mmCIF file of N, CA and C in Angstrom:
data_model
loop_
_atom_site.group_PDB
_atom_site.id
_atom_site.type_symbol
_atom_site.label_atom_id
_atom_site.label_comp_id
_atom_site.label_asym_id
_atom_site.label_seq_id
_atom_site.Cartn_x
_atom_site.Cartn_y
_atom_site.Cartn_z
ATOM 1 N N SER A 1 30.794 13.590 -51.288
ATOM 2 C CA SER A 1 31.297 14.952 -51.220
ATOM 3 C C SER A 1 32.817 14.997 -51.149
ATOM 4 N N LEU A 2 33.444 13.874 -50.866
ATOM 5 C CA LEU A 2 34.889 13.786 -50.649
ATOM 6 C C LEU A 2 35.346 14.687 -49.506
ATOM 7 N N GLN A 3 34.453 15.018 -48.594
ATOM 8 C CA GLN A 3 34.791 15.816 -47.429
ATOM 9 C C GLN A 3 34.352 15.069 -46.183
ATOM 10 N N SER A 4 35.160 15.174 -45.149
ATOM 11 C CA SER A 4 34.821 14.507 -43.900
ATOM 12 C C SER A 4 33.554 15.090 -43.306
ATOM 13 N N SER A 5 32.739 14.239 -42.757
ATOM 14 C CA SER A 5 31.580 14.661 -41.994
ATOM 15 C C SER A 5 32.047 14.810 -40.563
ATOM 16 N N ILE A 6 31.878 16.014 -40.005
ATOM 17 C CA ILE A 6 32.439 16.299 -38.687
ATOM 18 C C ILE A 6 31.343 16.600 -37.673
ATOM 19 N N GLY A 7 31.739 16.664 -36.438
ATOM 20 C CA GLY A 7 30.837 17.054 -35.371
ATOM 21 C C GLY A 7 30.339 15.891 -34.547
ATOM 22 N N PHE A 8 29.234 16.144 -33.852
ATOM 23 C CA PHE A 8 28.648 15.177 -32.934
ATOM 24 C C PHE A 8 27.564 14.347 -33.634
ATOM 25 N N PHE A 9 27.637 13.048 -33.427
ATOM 26 C CA PHE A 9 26.683 12.097 -33.988
ATOM 27 C C PHE A 9 26.216 11.169 -32.881
ATOM 28 N N ILE A 10 25.057 10.578 -33.080
ATOM 29 C CA ILE A 10 24.596 9.466 -32.254
ATOM 30 C C ILE A 10 24.602 8.240 -33.156
ATOM 31 N N THR A 11 25.188 7.157 -32.664
ATOM 32 C CA THR A 11 25.222 5.940 -33.462
ATOM 33 C C THR A 11 23.844 5.287 -33.440
ATOM 34 N N SER A 12 23.483 4.687 -34.547
ATOM 35 C CA SER A 12 22.176 4.051 -34.663
ATOM 36 C C SER A 12 22.370 2.549 -34.834
ATOM 37 N N HIS A 13 21.722 1.977 -35.821
ATOM 38 C CA HIS A 13 21.736 0.529 -36.010
ATOM 39 C C HIS A 13 22.671 0.117 -37.157
ATOM 40 N N THR A 14 22.970 -1.155 -37.182
ATOM 41 C CA THR A 14 23.849 -1.703 -38.215
ATOM 42 C C THR A 14 23.015 -2.253 -39.371
ATOM 43 N N TYR A 15 23.687 -2.419 -40.491
ATOM 44 C CA TYR A 15 23.085 -3.042 -41.668
ATOM 45 C C TYR A 15 24.223 -3.506 -42.562
ATOM 46 N N THR A 16 23.912 -4.303 -43.541
ATOM 47 C CA THR A 16 24.908 -4.718 -44.516
ATOM 48 C C THR A 16 24.525 -4.118 -45.862
ATOM 49 N N GLY A 17 25.412 -3.287 -46.396
ATOM 50 C CA GLY A 17 25.153 -2.596 -47.651
ATOM 51 C C GLY A 17 26.310 -2.737 -48.614
ATOM 52 N N SER A 18 26.454 -1.777 -49.508
ATOM 53 C CA SER A 18 27.489 -1.850 -50.540
ATOM 54 C C SER A 18 28.900 -1.817 -49.963
ATOM 55 N N ASN A 19 29.063 -1.291 -48.756
ATOM 56 C CA ASN A 19 30.365 -1.296 -48.090
ATOM 57 C C ASN A 19 30.451 -2.369 -47.013
ATOM 58 N N GLY A 20 29.560 -3.348 -47.066
ATOM 59 C CA GLY A 20 29.564 -4.419 -46.080
ATOM 60 C C GLY A 20 28.906 -3.979 -44.786
ATOM 61 N N TYR A 21 29.339 -4.565 -43.695
ATOM 62 C CA TYR A 21 28.778 -4.284 -42.373
ATOM 63 C C TYR A 21 29.019 -2.818 -42.037
ATOM 64 N N SER A 22 27.954 -2.075 -41.791
ATOM 65 C CA SER A 22 28.041 -0.625 -41.604
ATOM 66 C C SER A 22 27.155 -0.168 -40.460
ATOM 67 N N LEU A 23 27.383 1.067 -40.020
ATOM 68 C CA LEU A 23 26.671 1.647 -38.890
ATOM 69 C C LEU A 23 26.081 2.995 -39.291
ATOM 70 N N ARG A 24 24.778 3.118 -39.186
ATOM 71 C CA ARG A 24 24.118 4.389 -39.497
ATOM 72 C C ARG A 24 24.428 5.410 -38.406
ATOM 73 N N LEU A 25 24.587 6.676 -38.833
ATOM 74 C CA LEU A 25 24.918 7.765 -37.926
ATOM 75 C C LEU A 25 23.865 8.868 -38.032
ATOM 76 N N ILE A 26 23.476 9.399 -36.897
ATOM 77 C CA ILE A 26 22.497 10.487 -36.849
ATOM 78 C C ILE A 26 23.245 11.754 -36.446
ATOM 79 N N GLY A 27 23.322 12.714 -37.365
ATOM 80 C CA GLY A 27 23.996 13.978 -37.086
ATOM 81 C C GLY A 27 23.187 14.816 -36.121
ATOM 82 N N MET A 28 23.833 15.388 -35.133
ATOM 83 C CA MET A 28 23.144 16.111 -34.070
ATOM 84 C C MET A 28 23.254 17.630 -34.182
ATOM 85 N N GLU A 29 23.895 18.127 -35.245
ATOM 86 C CA GLU A 29 24.142 19.562 -35.320
ATOM 87 C C GLU A 29 23.501 20.162 -36.572
ATOM 88 N N LYS A 30 22.444 20.920 -36.349
ATOM 89 C CA LYS A 30 21.697 21.537 -37.443
ATOM 90 C C LYS A 30 22.618 22.416 -38.286
ATOM 91 N N GLY A 31 22.540 22.209 -39.584
ATOM 92 C CA GLY A 31 23.337 22.992 -40.513
ATOM 93 C C GLY A 31 24.771 22.501 -40.670
ATOM 94 N N ILE A 32 25.153 21.509 -39.888
ATOM 95 C CA ILE A 32 26.517 20.970 -39.967
ATOM 96 C C ILE A 32 26.481 19.515 -40.413
ATOM 97 N N ASN A 33 25.740 18.680 -39.685
ATOM 98 C CA ASN A 33 25.713 17.259 -40.029
ATOM 99 C C ASN A 33 24.326 16.632 -39.876
ATOM 100 N N ASP A 34 23.292 17.471 -39.733
ATOM 101 C CA ASP A 34 21.952 16.949 -39.465
ATOM 102 C C ASP A 34 21.329 16.204 -40.642
ATOM 103 N N LYS A 35 21.952 16.211 -41.791
ATOM 104 C CA LYS A 35 21.459 15.464 -42.949
ATOM 105 C C LYS A 35 22.244 14.170 -43.168
ATOM 106 N N ALA A 36 23.015 13.771 -42.163
ATOM 107 C CA ALA A 36 23.858 12.574 -42.283
ATOM 108 C C ALA A 36 23.044 11.330 -42.615
ATOM 109 N N LEU A 37 21.902 11.164 -41.980
ATOM 110 C CA LEU A 37 21.083 9.973 -42.223
ATOM 111 C C LEU A 37 20.580 9.946 -43.668
ATOM 112 N N GLU A 38 20.048 11.059 -44.147
ATOM 113 C CA GLU A 38 19.528 11.083 -45.518
ATOM 114 C C GLU A 38 20.645 11.053 -46.559
ATOM 115 N N ARG A 39 21.843 11.499 -46.212
ATOM 116 C CA ARG A 39 22.981 11.437 -47.129
ATOM 117 C C ARG A 39 23.716 10.099 -47.038
ATOM 118 N N ALA A 40 23.248 9.210 -46.176
ATOM 119 C CA ALA A 40 23.854 7.888 -45.968
ATOM 120 C C ALA A 40 25.309 8.000 -45.511
ATOM 121 N N ILE A 41 25.552 8.903 -44.562
ATOM 122 C CA ILE A 41 26.862 8.987 -43.924
ATOM 123 C C ILE A 41 26.883 7.906 -42.855
ATOM 124 N N VAL A 42 27.701 6.912 -43.068
ATOM 125 C CA VAL A 42 27.757 5.747 -42.188
ATOM 126 C C VAL A 42 29.207 5.398 -41.875
ATOM 127 N N MET A 43 29.418 4.689 -40.791
ATOM 128 C CA MET A 43 30.742 4.146 -40.505
ATOM 129 C C MET A 43 30.824 2.779 -41.157
ATOM 130 N N HIS A 44 31.935 2.528 -41.851
ATOM 131 C CA HIS A 44 32.126 1.241 -42.512
ATOM 132 C C HIS A 44 33.603 0.903 -42.589
ATOM 133 N N GLY A 45 33.884 -0.332 -42.855
ATOM 134 C CA GLY A 45 35.253 -0.766 -43.057
ATOM 135 C C GLY A 45 35.703 -0.434 -44.469
ATOM 136 N N ALA A 46 37.011 -0.219 -44.627
ATOM 137 C CA ALA A 46 37.556 0.086 -45.949
ATOM 138 C C ALA A 46 38.987 -0.423 -46.053
ATOM 139 N N ALA A 47 39.302 -1.031 -47.182
ATOM 140 C CA ALA A 47 40.643 -1.569 -47.407
ATOM 141 C C ALA A 47 41.703 -0.475 -47.424
ATOM 142 N N TYR A 48 41.318 0.752 -47.741
ATOM 143 C CA TYR A 48 42.285 1.850 -47.810
ATOM 144 C C TYR A 48 42.611 2.453 -46.445
ATOM 145 N N VAL A 49 42.029 1.916 -45.384
ATOM 146 C CA VAL A 49 42.364 2.352 -44.033
ATOM 147 C C VAL A 49 43.254 1.272 -43.417
ATOM 148 N N SER A 50 44.546 1.469 -43.562
ATOM 149 C CA SER A 50 45.498 0.479 -43.042
ATOM 150 C C SER A 50 46.856 1.136 -42.827
ATOM 151 N N GLU A 51 47.635 0.518 -41.983
ATOM 152 C CA GLU A 51 48.981 1.014 -41.725
ATOM 153 C C GLU A 51 49.825 0.947 -42.994
ATOM 154 N N SER A 52 49.687 -0.129 -43.758
ATOM 155 C CA SER A 52 50.479 -0.250 -44.985
ATOM 156 C C SER A 52 50.131 0.840 -45.995
ATOM 157 N N MET A 53 48.851 1.184 -46.118
ATOM 158 C CA MET A 53 48.430 2.261 -47.015
ATOM 159 C C MET A 53 49.032 3.590 -46.561
ATOM 160 N N ALA A 54 49.003 3.837 -45.258
ATOM 161 C CA ALA A 54 49.562 5.075 -44.723
ATOM 162 C C ALA A 54 51.067 5.152 -44.966
ATOM 163 N N LEU A 55 51.770 4.056 -44.770
ATOM 164 C CA LEU A 55 53.214 4.043 -44.998
ATOM 165 C C LEU A 55 53.541 4.214 -46.472
ATOM 166 N N GLN A 56 52.783 3.595 -47.334
ATOM 167 C CA GLN A 56 53.031 3.647 -48.777
ATOM 168 C C GLN A 56 52.729 5.024 -49.370
ATOM 169 N N ASN A 57 51.628 5.648 -48.911
ATOM 170 C CA ASN A 57 51.168 6.897 -49.524
ATOM 171 C C ASN A 57 51.315 8.133 -48.640
ATOM 172 N N GLY A 58 51.742 7.944 -47.408
ATOM 173 C CA GLY A 58 51.843 9.070 -46.500
ATOM 174 C C GLY A 58 50.514 9.449 -45.874
ATOM 175 N N ARG A 59 49.474 8.712 -46.181
ATOM 176 C CA ARG A 59 48.132 8.935 -45.636
ATOM 177 C C ARG A 59 47.284 7.719 -45.984
ATOM 178 N N ILE A 60 46.138 7.621 -45.339
ATOM 179 C CA ILE A 60 45.191 6.579 -45.729
ATOM 180 C C ILE A 60 44.355 7.102 -46.883
ATOM 181 N N GLY A 61 43.539 6.253 -47.466
ATOM 182 C CA GLY A 61 42.675 6.674 -48.563
ATOM 183 C C GLY A 61 41.536 7.543 -48.075
ATOM 184 N N ARG A 62 40.676 7.924 -49.005
ATOM 185 C CA ARG A 62 39.572 8.826 -48.676
ATOM 186 C C ARG A 62 38.244 8.202 -49.036
ATOM 187 N N SER A 63 37.273 8.436 -48.183
ATOM 188 C CA SER A 63 35.923 7.991 -48.478
ATOM 189 C C SER A 63 35.156 9.165 -49.093
ATOM 190 N N TRP A 64 33.897 8.976 -49.348
ATOM 191 C CA TRP A 64 33.044 10.035 -49.889
ATOM 192 C C TRP A 64 32.407 10.851 -48.776
ATOM 193 N N GLY A 65 32.992 10.833 -47.600
ATOM 194 C CA GLY A 65 32.479 11.604 -46.470
ATOM 195 C C GLY A 65 32.150 10.748 -45.268
ATOM 196 N N CYS A 66 32.179 9.447 -45.443
ATOM 197 C CA CYS A 66 31.883 8.532 -44.336
ATOM 198 C C CYS A 66 33.131 8.289 -43.501
ATOM 199 N N PRO A 67 32.967 8.163 -42.185
ATOM 200 C CA PRO A 67 34.107 7.732 -41.383
ATOM 201 C C PRO A 67 34.373 6.252 -41.651
ATOM 202 N N ALA A 68 35.531 5.972 -42.174
ATOM 203 C CA ALA A 68 35.912 4.602 -42.512
ATOM 204 C C ALA A 68 36.968 4.117 -41.524
ATOM 205 N N VAL A 69 36.900 2.850 -41.178
ATOM 206 C CA VAL A 69 37.846 2.226 -40.258
ATOM 207 C C VAL A 69 38.424 0.982 -40.927
ATOM 208 N N SER A 70 39.467 0.452 -40.341
ATOM 209 C CA SER A 70 40.152 -0.684 -40.958
ATOM 210 C C SER A 70 39.233 -1.903 -41.065
ATOM 211 N N MET A 71 39.420 -2.642 -42.134
ATOM 212 C CA MET A 71 38.631 -3.858 -42.348
ATOM 213 C C MET A 71 38.874 -4.876 -41.241
ATOM 214 N N SER A 72 40.088 -4.900 -40.718
ATOM 215 C CA SER A 72 40.403 -5.900 -39.688
ATOM 216 C C SER A 72 39.727 -5.598 -38.351
ATOM 217 N N GLU A 73 39.276 -4.358 -38.156
ATOM 218 C CA GLU A 73 38.677 -3.979 -36.876
ATOM 219 C C GLU A 73 37.263 -3.435 -36.984
ATOM 220 N N HIS A 74 36.725 -3.311 -38.183
ATOM 221 C CA HIS A 74 35.455 -2.602 -38.336
ATOM 222 C C HIS A 74 34.302 -3.258 -37.583
ATOM 223 N N ARG A 75 34.181 -4.564 -37.606
ATOM 224 C CA ARG A 75 33.081 -5.226 -36.880
ATOM 225 C C ARG A 75 33.180 -4.982 -35.379
ATOM 226 N N GLN A 76 34.374 -5.105 -34.842
ATOM 227 C CA GLN A 76 34.571 -4.912 -33.408
ATOM 228 C C GLN A 76 34.245 -3.466 -33.016
ATOM 229 N N ILE A 77 34.718 -2.501 -33.792
ATOM 230 C CA ILE A 77 34.463 -1.089 -33.490
ATOM 231 C C ILE A 77 32.974 -0.788 -33.587
ATOM 232 N N ILE A 78 32.358 -1.192 -34.685
ATOM 233 C CA ILE A 78 30.936 -0.914 -34.904
ATOM 234 C C ILE A 78 30.083 -1.552 -33.819
ATOM 235 N N ASP A 79 30.362 -2.808 -33.496
ATOM 236 C CA ASP A 79 29.569 -3.484 -32.460
ATOM 237 C C ASP A 79 29.744 -2.839 -31.085
ATOM 238 N N LEU A 80 30.910 -2.271 -30.841
ATOM 239 C CA LEU A 80 31.172 -1.632 -29.553
ATOM 240 C C LEU A 80 30.387 -0.329 -29.388
ATOM 241 N N ILE A 81 30.200 0.426 -30.465
ATOM 242 C CA ILE A 81 29.591 1.754 -30.333
ATOM 243 C C ILE A 81 28.166 1.862 -30.882
ATOM 244 N N LYS A 82 27.632 0.818 -31.493
ATOM 245 C CA LYS A 82 26.288 0.897 -32.084
ATOM 246 C C LYS A 82 25.229 1.133 -31.008
ATOM 247 N N GLY A 83 24.087 1.657 -31.434
ATOM 248 C CA GLY A 83 22.934 1.729 -30.556
ATOM 249 C C GLY A 83 22.905 2.854 -29.546
ATOM 250 N N GLY A 84 23.381 4.039 -29.912
ATOM 251 C CA GLY A 84 23.186 5.176 -29.031
ATOM 252 C C GLY A 84 24.422 5.793 -28.419
ATOM 253 N N SER A 85 25.593 5.450 -28.904
ATOM 254 C CA SER A 85 26.815 6.093 -28.408
ATOM 255 C C SER A 85 26.958 7.479 -29.030
ATOM 256 N N CYS A 86 27.631 8.358 -28.321
ATOM 257 C CA CYS A 86 27.990 9.657 -28.871
ATOM 258 C C CYS A 86 29.311 9.497 -29.607
ATOM 259 N N LEU A 87 29.336 9.936 -30.844
ATOM 260 C CA LEU A 87 30.548 9.872 -31.664
ATOM 261 C C LEU A 87 30.902 11.291 -32.056
ATOM 262 N N TYR A 88 32.128 11.701 -31.791
ATOM 263 C CA TYR A 88 32.589 13.038 -32.172
ATOM 264 C C TYR A 88 33.685 12.885 -33.204
ATOM 265 N N ILE A 89 33.486 13.479 -34.347
ATOM 266 C CA ILE A 89 34.487 13.445 -35.410
ATOM 267 C C ILE A 89 35.110 14.825 -35.484
ATOM 268 N N TYR A 90 36.393 14.875 -35.202
ATOM 269 C CA TYR A 90 37.134 16.131 -35.084
ATOM 270 C C TYR A 90 37.800 16.516 -36.396
ATOM 271 N N ALA A 91 37.826 17.790 -36.649
ATOM 272 C CA ALA A 91 38.651 18.376 -37.706
ATOM 273 C C ALA A 91 39.058 19.756 -37.224
ATOM 274 N N ALA A 92 40.272 20.127 -37.486
ATOM 275 C CA ALA A 92 40.770 21.436 -37.062
ATOM 276 C C ALA A 92 40.222 22.510 -38.001
ATOM 277 N N GLN A 93 38.961 22.838 -37.808
ATOM 278 C CA GLN A 93 38.302 23.848 -38.637
ATOM 279 C C GLN A 93 37.684 24.899 -37.729
ATOM 280 N N GLN A 94 38.224 26.099 -37.773
ATOM 281 C CA GLN A 94 37.715 27.175 -36.935
ATOM 282 C C GLN A 94 36.243 27.445 -37.230
ATOM 283 N N GLN A 95 35.849 27.343 -38.490
ATOM 284 C CA GLN A 95 34.456 27.597 -38.858
ATOM 285 C C GLN A 95 33.520 26.628 -38.130
ATOM 286 N N TYR A 96 33.909 25.363 -38.020
ATOM 287 C CA TYR A 96 33.079 24.397 -37.299
ATOM 288 C C TYR A 96 32.947 24.822 -35.841
ATOM 289 N N ALA A 97 34.064 25.076 -35.194
ATOM 290 C CA ALA A 97 34.055 25.398 -33.766
ATOM 291 C C ALA A 97 33.182 26.614 -33.472
ATOM 292 N N SER A 98 33.172 27.589 -34.355
ATOM 293 C CA SER A 98 32.391 28.795 -34.108
ATOM 294 C C SER A 98 30.916 28.646 -34.469
ATOM 295 N N HIS A 99 30.543 27.572 -35.173
ATOM 296 C CA HIS A 99 29.152 27.365 -35.578
ATOM 297 C C HIS A 99 28.486 26.147 -34.933
ATOM 298 N N SER A 100 29.223 25.374 -34.183
ATOM 299 C CA SER A 100 28.679 24.159 -33.582
ATOM 300 C C SER A 100 27.692 24.479 -32.464
ATOM 301 N N PRO A 101 26.416 24.118 -32.624
ATOM 302 C CA PRO A 101 25.461 24.348 -31.543
ATOM 303 C C PRO A 101 25.838 23.600 -30.262
ATOM 304 N N VAL A 102 26.405 22.430 -30.397
ATOM 305 C CA VAL A 102 26.778 21.644 -29.225
ATOM 306 C C VAL A 102 27.933 22.320 -28.469
ATOM 307 N N LEU A 103 28.943 22.756 -29.195
ATOM 308 C CA LEU A 103 30.062 23.420 -28.537
ATOM 309 C C LEU A 103 29.654 24.773 -27.955
ATOM 310 N N GLN A 104 28.785 25.495 -28.659
ATOM 311 C CA GLN A 104 28.310 26.778 -28.146
ATOM 312 C C GLN A 104 27.504 26.592 -26.861
ATOM 313 N N GLN A 105 26.661 25.566 -26.820
ATOM 314 C CA GLN A 105 25.869 25.294 -25.618
ATOM 315 C C GLN A 105 26.795 24.905 -24.461
ATOM 316 N N ALA A 106 27.796 24.086 -24.736
ATOM 317 C CA ALA A 106 28.731 23.679 -23.688
ATOM 318 C C ALA A 106 29.496 24.891 -23.163
ATOM 319 N N ALA A 107 29.896 25.794 -24.052
ATOM 320 C CA ALA A 107 30.614 26.999 -23.622
ATOM 321 C C ALA A 107 29.709 27.875 -22.763
ATOM 322 N N ALA A 108 28.449 27.975 -23.149
ATOM 323 C CA ALA A 108 27.497 28.783 -22.380
ATOM 324 C C ALA A 108 27.281 28.207 -20.983
ATOM 325 N N MET A 109 27.419 26.889 -20.876
ATOM 326 C CA MET A 109 27.245 26.224 -19.576
ATOM 327 C C MET A 109 28.576 26.118 -18.824
ATOM 328 N N HIS A 110 29.645 26.652 -19.420
ATOM 329 C CA HIS A 110 30.988 26.630 -18.845
ATOM 330 C C HIS A 110 31.515 25.217 -18.651
ATOM 331 N N LEU A 111 31.264 24.345 -19.662
ATOM 332 C CA LEU A 111 31.760 22.962 -19.578
ATOM 333 C C LEU A 111 33.121 22.848 -20.178
#
């Protein structure tokens, strides 16, 4: 989709696929990211996520919607959060904030 997948996720299990060592993500917000598993939205390492890429281009590269992390750190990051961690992917989008079931529930509980 060339768009970031945002919101709350639960990390699942690892596997090795076309992007190498990767982490499956389960979207927790209906209508926002709940199709992440079937769309194969996963965390993976990518060569375009690096300080040199950011300095050269003014930004890092873009994935097809997956959260990508640096190749030099991807195994360490994935192994640290796999198996049931809560992952929140932020974007400054008012539409998300006003439609997020998780944020709405937290607001209702005054969290």
